[in-house]
Short mmCIF file of C-alpha atoms in Angstrom, two decimals:
data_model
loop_
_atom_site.label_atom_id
_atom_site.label_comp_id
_atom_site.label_asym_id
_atom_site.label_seq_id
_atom_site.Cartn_x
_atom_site.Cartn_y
_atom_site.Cartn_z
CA UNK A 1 18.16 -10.31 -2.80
CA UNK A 2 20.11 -11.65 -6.21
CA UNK A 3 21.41 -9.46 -8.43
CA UNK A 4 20.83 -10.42 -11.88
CA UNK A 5 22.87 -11.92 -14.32
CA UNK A 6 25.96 -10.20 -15.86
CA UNK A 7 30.05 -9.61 -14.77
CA UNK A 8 29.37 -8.70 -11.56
CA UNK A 9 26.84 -11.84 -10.20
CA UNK A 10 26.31 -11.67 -6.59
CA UNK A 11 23.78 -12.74 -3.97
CA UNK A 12 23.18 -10.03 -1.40
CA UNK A 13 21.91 -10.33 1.80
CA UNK A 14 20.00 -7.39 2.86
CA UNK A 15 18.31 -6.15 6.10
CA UNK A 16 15.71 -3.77 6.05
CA UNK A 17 14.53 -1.88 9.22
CA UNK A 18 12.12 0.74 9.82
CA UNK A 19 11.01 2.12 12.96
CA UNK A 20 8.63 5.30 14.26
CA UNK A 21 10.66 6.20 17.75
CA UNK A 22 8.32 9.31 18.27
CA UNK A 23 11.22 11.23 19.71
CA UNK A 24 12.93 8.38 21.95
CA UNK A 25 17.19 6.94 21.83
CA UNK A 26 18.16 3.82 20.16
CA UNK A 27 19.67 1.74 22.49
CA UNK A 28 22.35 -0.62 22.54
CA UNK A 29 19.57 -3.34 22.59
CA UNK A 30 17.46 -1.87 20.24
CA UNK A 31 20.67 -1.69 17.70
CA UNK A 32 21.51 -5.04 18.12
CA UNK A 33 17.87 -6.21 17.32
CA UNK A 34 17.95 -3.52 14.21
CA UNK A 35 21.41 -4.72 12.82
CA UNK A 36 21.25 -8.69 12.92
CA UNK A 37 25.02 -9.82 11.67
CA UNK A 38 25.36 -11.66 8.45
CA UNK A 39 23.72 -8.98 5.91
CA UNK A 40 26.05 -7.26 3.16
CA UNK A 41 23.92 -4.25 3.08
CA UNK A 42 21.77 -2.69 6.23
CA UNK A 43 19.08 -0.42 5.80
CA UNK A 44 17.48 1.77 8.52
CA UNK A 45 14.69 4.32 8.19
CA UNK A 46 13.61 5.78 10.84
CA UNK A 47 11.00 8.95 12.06
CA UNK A 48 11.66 10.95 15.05
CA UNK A 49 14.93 9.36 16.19
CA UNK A 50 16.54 10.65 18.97
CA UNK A 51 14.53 13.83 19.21
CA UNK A 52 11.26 15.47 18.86
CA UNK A 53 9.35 15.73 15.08
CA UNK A 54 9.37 19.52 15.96
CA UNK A 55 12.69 19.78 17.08
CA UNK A 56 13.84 17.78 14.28
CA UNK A 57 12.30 20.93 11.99
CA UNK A 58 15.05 22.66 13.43
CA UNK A 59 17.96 20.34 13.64
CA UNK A 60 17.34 17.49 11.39
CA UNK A 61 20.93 16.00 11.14
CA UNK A 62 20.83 12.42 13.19
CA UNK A 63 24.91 12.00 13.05
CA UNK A 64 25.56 10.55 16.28
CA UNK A 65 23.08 8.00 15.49
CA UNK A 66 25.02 6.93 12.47
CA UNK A 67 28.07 7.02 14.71
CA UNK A 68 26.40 4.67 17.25
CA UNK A 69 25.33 2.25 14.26
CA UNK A 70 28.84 2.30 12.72
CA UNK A 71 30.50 1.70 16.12
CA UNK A 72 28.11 -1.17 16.36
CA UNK A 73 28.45 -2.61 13.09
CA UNK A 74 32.38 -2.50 13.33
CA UNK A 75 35.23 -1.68 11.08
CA UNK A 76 33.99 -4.09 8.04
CA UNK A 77 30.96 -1.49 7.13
CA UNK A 78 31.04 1.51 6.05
CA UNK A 79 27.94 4.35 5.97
CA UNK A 80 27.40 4.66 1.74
CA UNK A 81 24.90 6.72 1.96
CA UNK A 82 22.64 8.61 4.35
CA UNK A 83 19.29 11.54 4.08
CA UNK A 84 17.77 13.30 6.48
CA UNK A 85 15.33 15.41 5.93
CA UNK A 86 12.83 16.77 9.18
CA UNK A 87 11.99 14.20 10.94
CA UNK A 88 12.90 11.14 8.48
CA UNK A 89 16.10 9.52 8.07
CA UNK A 90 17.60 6.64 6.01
CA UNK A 91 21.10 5.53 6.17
CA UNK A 92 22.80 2.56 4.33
CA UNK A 93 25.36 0.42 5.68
CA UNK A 94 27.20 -1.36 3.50
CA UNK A 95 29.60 -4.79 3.52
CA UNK A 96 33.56 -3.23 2.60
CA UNK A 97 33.75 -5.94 0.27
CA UNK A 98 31.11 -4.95 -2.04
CA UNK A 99 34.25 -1.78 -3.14
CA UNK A 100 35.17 -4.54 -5.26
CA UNK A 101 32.19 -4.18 -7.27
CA UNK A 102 31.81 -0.67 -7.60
CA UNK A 103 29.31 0.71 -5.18
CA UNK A 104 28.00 4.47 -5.74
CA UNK A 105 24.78 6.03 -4.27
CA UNK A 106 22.76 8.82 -4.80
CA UNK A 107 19.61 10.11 -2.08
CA UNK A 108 17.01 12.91 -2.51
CA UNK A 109 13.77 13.05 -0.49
CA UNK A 110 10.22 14.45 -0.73
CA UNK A 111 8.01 16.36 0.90
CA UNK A 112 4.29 15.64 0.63
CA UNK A 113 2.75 18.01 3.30
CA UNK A 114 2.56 21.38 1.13
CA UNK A 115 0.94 19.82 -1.38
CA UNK A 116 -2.18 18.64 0.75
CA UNK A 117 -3.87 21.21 2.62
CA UNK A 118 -5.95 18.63 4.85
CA UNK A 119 -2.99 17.58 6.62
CA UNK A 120 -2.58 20.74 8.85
CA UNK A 121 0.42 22.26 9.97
CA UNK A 122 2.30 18.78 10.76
CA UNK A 123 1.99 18.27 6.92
CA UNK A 124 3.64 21.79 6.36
CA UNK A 125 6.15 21.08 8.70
CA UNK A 126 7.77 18.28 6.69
CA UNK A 127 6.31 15.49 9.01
CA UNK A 128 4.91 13.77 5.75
CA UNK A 129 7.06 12.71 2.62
CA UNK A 130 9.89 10.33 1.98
CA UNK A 131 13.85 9.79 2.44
CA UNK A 132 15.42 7.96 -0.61
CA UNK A 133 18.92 6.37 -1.77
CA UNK A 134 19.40 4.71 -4.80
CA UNK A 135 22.34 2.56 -3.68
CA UNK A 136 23.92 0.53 -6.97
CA UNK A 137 26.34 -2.40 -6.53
CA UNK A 138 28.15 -3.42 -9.90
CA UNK A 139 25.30 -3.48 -12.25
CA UNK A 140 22.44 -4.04 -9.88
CA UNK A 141 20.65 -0.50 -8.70
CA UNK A 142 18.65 -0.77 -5.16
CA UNK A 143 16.11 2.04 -4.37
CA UNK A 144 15.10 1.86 -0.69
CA UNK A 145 12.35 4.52 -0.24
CA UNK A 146 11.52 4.94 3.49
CA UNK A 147 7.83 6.92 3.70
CA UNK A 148 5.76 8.37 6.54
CA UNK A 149 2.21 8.70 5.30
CA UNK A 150 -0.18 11.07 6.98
CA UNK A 151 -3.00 8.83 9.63
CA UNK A 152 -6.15 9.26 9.50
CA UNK A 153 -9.77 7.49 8.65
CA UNK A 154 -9.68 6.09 5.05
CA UNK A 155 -7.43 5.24 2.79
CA UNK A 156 -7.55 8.00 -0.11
CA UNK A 157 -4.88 10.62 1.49
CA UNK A 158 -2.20 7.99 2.19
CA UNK A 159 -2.77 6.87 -1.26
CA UNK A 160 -2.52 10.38 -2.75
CA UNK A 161 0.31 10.60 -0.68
CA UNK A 162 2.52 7.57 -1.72
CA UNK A 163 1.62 8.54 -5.18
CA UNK A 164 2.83 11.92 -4.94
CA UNK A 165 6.63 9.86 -3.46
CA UNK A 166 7.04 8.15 -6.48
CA UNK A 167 5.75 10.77 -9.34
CA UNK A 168 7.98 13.17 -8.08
CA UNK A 169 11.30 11.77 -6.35
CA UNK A 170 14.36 13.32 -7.55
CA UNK A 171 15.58 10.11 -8.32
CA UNK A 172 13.92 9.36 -11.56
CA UNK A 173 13.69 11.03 -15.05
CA UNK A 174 11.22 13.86 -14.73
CA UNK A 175 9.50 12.16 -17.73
CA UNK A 176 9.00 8.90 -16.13
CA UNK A 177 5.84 7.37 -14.54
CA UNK A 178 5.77 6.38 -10.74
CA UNK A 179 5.51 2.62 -12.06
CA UNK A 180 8.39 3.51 -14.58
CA UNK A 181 10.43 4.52 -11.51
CA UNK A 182 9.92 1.09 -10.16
CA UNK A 183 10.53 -0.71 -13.76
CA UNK A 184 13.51 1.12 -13.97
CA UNK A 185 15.61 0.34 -11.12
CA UNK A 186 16.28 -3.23 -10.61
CA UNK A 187 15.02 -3.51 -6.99
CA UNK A 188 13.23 -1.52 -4.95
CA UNK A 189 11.92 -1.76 -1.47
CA UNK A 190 9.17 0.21 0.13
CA UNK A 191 9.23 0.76 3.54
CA UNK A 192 8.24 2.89 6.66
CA UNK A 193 5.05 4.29 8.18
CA UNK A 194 2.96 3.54 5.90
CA UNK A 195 0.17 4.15 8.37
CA UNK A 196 -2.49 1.68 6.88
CA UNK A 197 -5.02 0.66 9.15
CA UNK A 198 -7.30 -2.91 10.29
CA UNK A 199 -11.20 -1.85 9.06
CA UNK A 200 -12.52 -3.10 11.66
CA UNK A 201 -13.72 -1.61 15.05
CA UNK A 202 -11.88 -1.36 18.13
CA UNK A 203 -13.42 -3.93 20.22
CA UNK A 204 -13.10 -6.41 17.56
CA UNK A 205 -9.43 -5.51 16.74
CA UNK A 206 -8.50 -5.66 20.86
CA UNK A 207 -10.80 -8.95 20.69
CA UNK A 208 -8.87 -10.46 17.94
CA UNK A 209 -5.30 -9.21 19.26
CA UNK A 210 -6.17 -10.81 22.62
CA UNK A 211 -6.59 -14.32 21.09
CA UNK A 212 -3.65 -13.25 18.55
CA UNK A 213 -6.32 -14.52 15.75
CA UNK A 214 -3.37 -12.58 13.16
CA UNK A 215 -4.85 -14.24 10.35
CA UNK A 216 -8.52 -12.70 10.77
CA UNK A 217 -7.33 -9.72 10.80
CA UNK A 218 -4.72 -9.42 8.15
CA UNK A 219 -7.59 -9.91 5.42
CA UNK A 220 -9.16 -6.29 6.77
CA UNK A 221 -5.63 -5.20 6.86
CA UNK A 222 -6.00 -2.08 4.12
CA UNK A 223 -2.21 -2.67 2.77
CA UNK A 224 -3.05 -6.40 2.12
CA UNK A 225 -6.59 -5.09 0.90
CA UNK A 226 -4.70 -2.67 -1.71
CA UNK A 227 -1.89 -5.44 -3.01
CA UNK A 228 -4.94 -7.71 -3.41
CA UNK A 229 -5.66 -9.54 -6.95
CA UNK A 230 -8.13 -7.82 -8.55
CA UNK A 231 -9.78 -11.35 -8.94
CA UNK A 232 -9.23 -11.79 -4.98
CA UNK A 233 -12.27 -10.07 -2.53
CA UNK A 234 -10.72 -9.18 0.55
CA UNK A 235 -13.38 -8.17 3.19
CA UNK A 236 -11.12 -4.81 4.07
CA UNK A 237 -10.99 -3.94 0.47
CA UNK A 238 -11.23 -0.07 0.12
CA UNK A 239 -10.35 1.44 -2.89
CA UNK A 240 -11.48 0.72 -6.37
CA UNK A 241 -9.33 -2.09 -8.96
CA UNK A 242 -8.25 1.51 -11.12
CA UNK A 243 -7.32 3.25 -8.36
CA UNK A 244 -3.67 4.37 -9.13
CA UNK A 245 -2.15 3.53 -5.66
CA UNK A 246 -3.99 0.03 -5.82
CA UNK A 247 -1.79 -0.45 -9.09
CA UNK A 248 1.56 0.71 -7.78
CA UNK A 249 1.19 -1.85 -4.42
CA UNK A 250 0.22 -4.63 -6.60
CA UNK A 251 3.73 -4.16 -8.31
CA UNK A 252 4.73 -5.41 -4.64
CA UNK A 253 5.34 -8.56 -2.48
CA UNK A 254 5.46 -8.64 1.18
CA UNK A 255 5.65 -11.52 3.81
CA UNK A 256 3.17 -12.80 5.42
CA UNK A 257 2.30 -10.99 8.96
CA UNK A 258 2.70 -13.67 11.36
CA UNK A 259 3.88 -11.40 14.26
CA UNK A 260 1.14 -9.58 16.76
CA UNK A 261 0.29 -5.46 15.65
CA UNK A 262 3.10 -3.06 16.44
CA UNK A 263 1.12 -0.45 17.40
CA UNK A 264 -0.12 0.03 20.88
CA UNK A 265 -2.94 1.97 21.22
CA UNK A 266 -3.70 1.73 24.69
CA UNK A 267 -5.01 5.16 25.63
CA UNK A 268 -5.14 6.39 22.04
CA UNK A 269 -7.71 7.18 19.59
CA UNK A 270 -5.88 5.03 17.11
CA UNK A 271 -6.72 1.73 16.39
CA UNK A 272 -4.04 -1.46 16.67
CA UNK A 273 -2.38 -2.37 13.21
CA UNK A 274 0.47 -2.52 11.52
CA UNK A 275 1.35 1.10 10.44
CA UNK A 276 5.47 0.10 9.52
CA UNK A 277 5.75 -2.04 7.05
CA UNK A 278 8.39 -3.86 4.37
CA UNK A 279 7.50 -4.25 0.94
CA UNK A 280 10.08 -5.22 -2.28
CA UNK A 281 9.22 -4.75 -5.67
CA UNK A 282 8.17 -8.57 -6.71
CA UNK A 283 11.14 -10.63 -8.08
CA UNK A 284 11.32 -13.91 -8.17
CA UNK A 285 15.33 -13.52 -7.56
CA UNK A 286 14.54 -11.99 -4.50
CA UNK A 287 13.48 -14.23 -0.93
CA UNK A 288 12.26 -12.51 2.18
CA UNK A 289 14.08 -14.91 5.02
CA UNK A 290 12.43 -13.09 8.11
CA UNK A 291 10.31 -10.77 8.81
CA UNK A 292 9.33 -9.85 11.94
CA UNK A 293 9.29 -7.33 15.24
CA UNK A 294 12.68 -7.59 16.38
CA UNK A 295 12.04 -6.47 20.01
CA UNK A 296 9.89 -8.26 22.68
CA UNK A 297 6.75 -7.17 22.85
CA UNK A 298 6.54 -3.76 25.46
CA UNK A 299 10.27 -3.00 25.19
CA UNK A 300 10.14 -0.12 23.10
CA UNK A 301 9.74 3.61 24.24
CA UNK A 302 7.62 4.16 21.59
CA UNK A 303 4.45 2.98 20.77
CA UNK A 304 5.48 1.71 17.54
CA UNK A 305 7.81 -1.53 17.74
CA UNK A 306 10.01 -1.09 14.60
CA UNK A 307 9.63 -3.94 12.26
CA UNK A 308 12.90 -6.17 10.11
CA UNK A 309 13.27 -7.87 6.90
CA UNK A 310 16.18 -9.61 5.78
CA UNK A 311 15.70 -10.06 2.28
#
């Protein structure tokens, strides 16, 4: 990602990861597949790392994983910032060189369960919300927002809910719009369990995943549906062109998914997607170089595989 023009003129290489480890470790393997070398800054949200979303109610702090990334990262990163807050975490690495140009950060998070009573007690217990840090480098301010938006049929309570992130994240003026939040900071990537689904049925889904027809099913994908032209008819297309979440994703750009779902449903209720996701506020000074599941396919614990962008 560039940083605009001015005294302090840099291109930064950033990595993005995001992962759902429903309770499980991070490995040595896995950390080597979330931290690819070369990037000046390293971002990694994750949900239920290295313990249980209910015991993280309890003890949220995720300290020794920071340790293990910062032993694997070695002595030229430091950790600038880091939130935890339940069961969601964010931590940002960055390059020791980038002292030189000043490098402050700030974090807050939100919680979006309280104020939706259809989510149950999982809502209430801080399982739904956002981890932020505004991380600014010379005269260039970042805003990763990792998110974990409630599942379910539809798209109207994740939508609610991502609103809900932006219009009231500590990070902004309490005056300012969600979309002025996102005007206002010079980057800003969106990431995490989103929690979209495919609209399509099972069968067809397994079908499709089977003959790894991607393609077909990325245009029922409800993220792509929602960051869709107004102009552009996507057959998974869900909410109406005013729709206030449909207007905030469209300020978005995200790479094409060419890699299989990372969800395994096998024995679930749940349908295969692509529930974590990578999105940057759209730039033309900014290039996504990869993006992709870092681990082979079955190697994770979880059911989710995390998902990388090196931006």
């Amino acid at each position: 990602a560039a940083a605009p023009p001015g005294p302090q003129l840099k291109q930064l290489q950033v990595s993005v990861a995001a992962w759902n480890l429903q309770g499980h470790t991070v490995g040595r393997a896995d950390m080597q597949a979330l931290l690819p070398p070369g990037s000046d800054i390293y971002a990694i949200g994750t949900y239920s790392a290295n313990r249980s979303a209910p015991a993280s109610i309890i003890f949220a702090s995720k300290a020794g994983f920071e340790k293990a990334a910062a032993k694997h990262l070695g002595s030229d990163y430091y950790l600038a910032r880091s939130h935890a807050y339940r069961s969601m975490h964010l931590m940002i690495f960055a390059h020791r060189d980038l002292r030189e140009s000043s490098v402050t950060a700030e974090s807050g998070h939100v919680c979006t369960g309280a104020f939706s009573a259809d989510l149950g007690a999982t809502g209430f217990g801080g399982a739904d919300g956002s981890v932020q840090v505004v991380l600014t480098v010379g005269a260039t301010s970042i805003a990763f927002v990792y998110v974990r938006l409630p599942k379910g049929p539809g798209t109207s309570t994740r939508n609610s809910h991502l609103m809900r992130v932006f219009e009231t994240t500590p990070l902004k003026a309490k005056h300012w719009t969600a979309q002025q939040f996102i005007c206002m900071r010079n980057r800003v990537v969106l990431f995490g369990d989103l929690n979209y689904d495919v609209s399509m049925d099972r069968a067809t889904i397994e079908e499709k995943v089977a003959a790894e027809e991607w393609e077909s099913l990325v245009e029922f994908d409800q993220v792509s549906s929602l960051r869709a032209p107004l102009s552009q008819h996507l057959p998974g297309r869900l909410a109406p062109p005013c729709d206030p979440a449909r207007m905030l994703f469209m300020c978005f750009d995200e790479a094409p998914l060419t890699f299989p779902p990372t969800y395994r449903a096998l024995g679930t209720p749940r349908l295969p997607g692509w529930p974590t996701r990578v999105l940057w506020k759209k730039d033309a000074g900014v290039e996504c170089v990869s993006y992709r599941a870092p681990l082979p396919a079955g190697c994770s614990a979880s059911r989710h595989q995390p998902v990388l962008a090196e931006l």
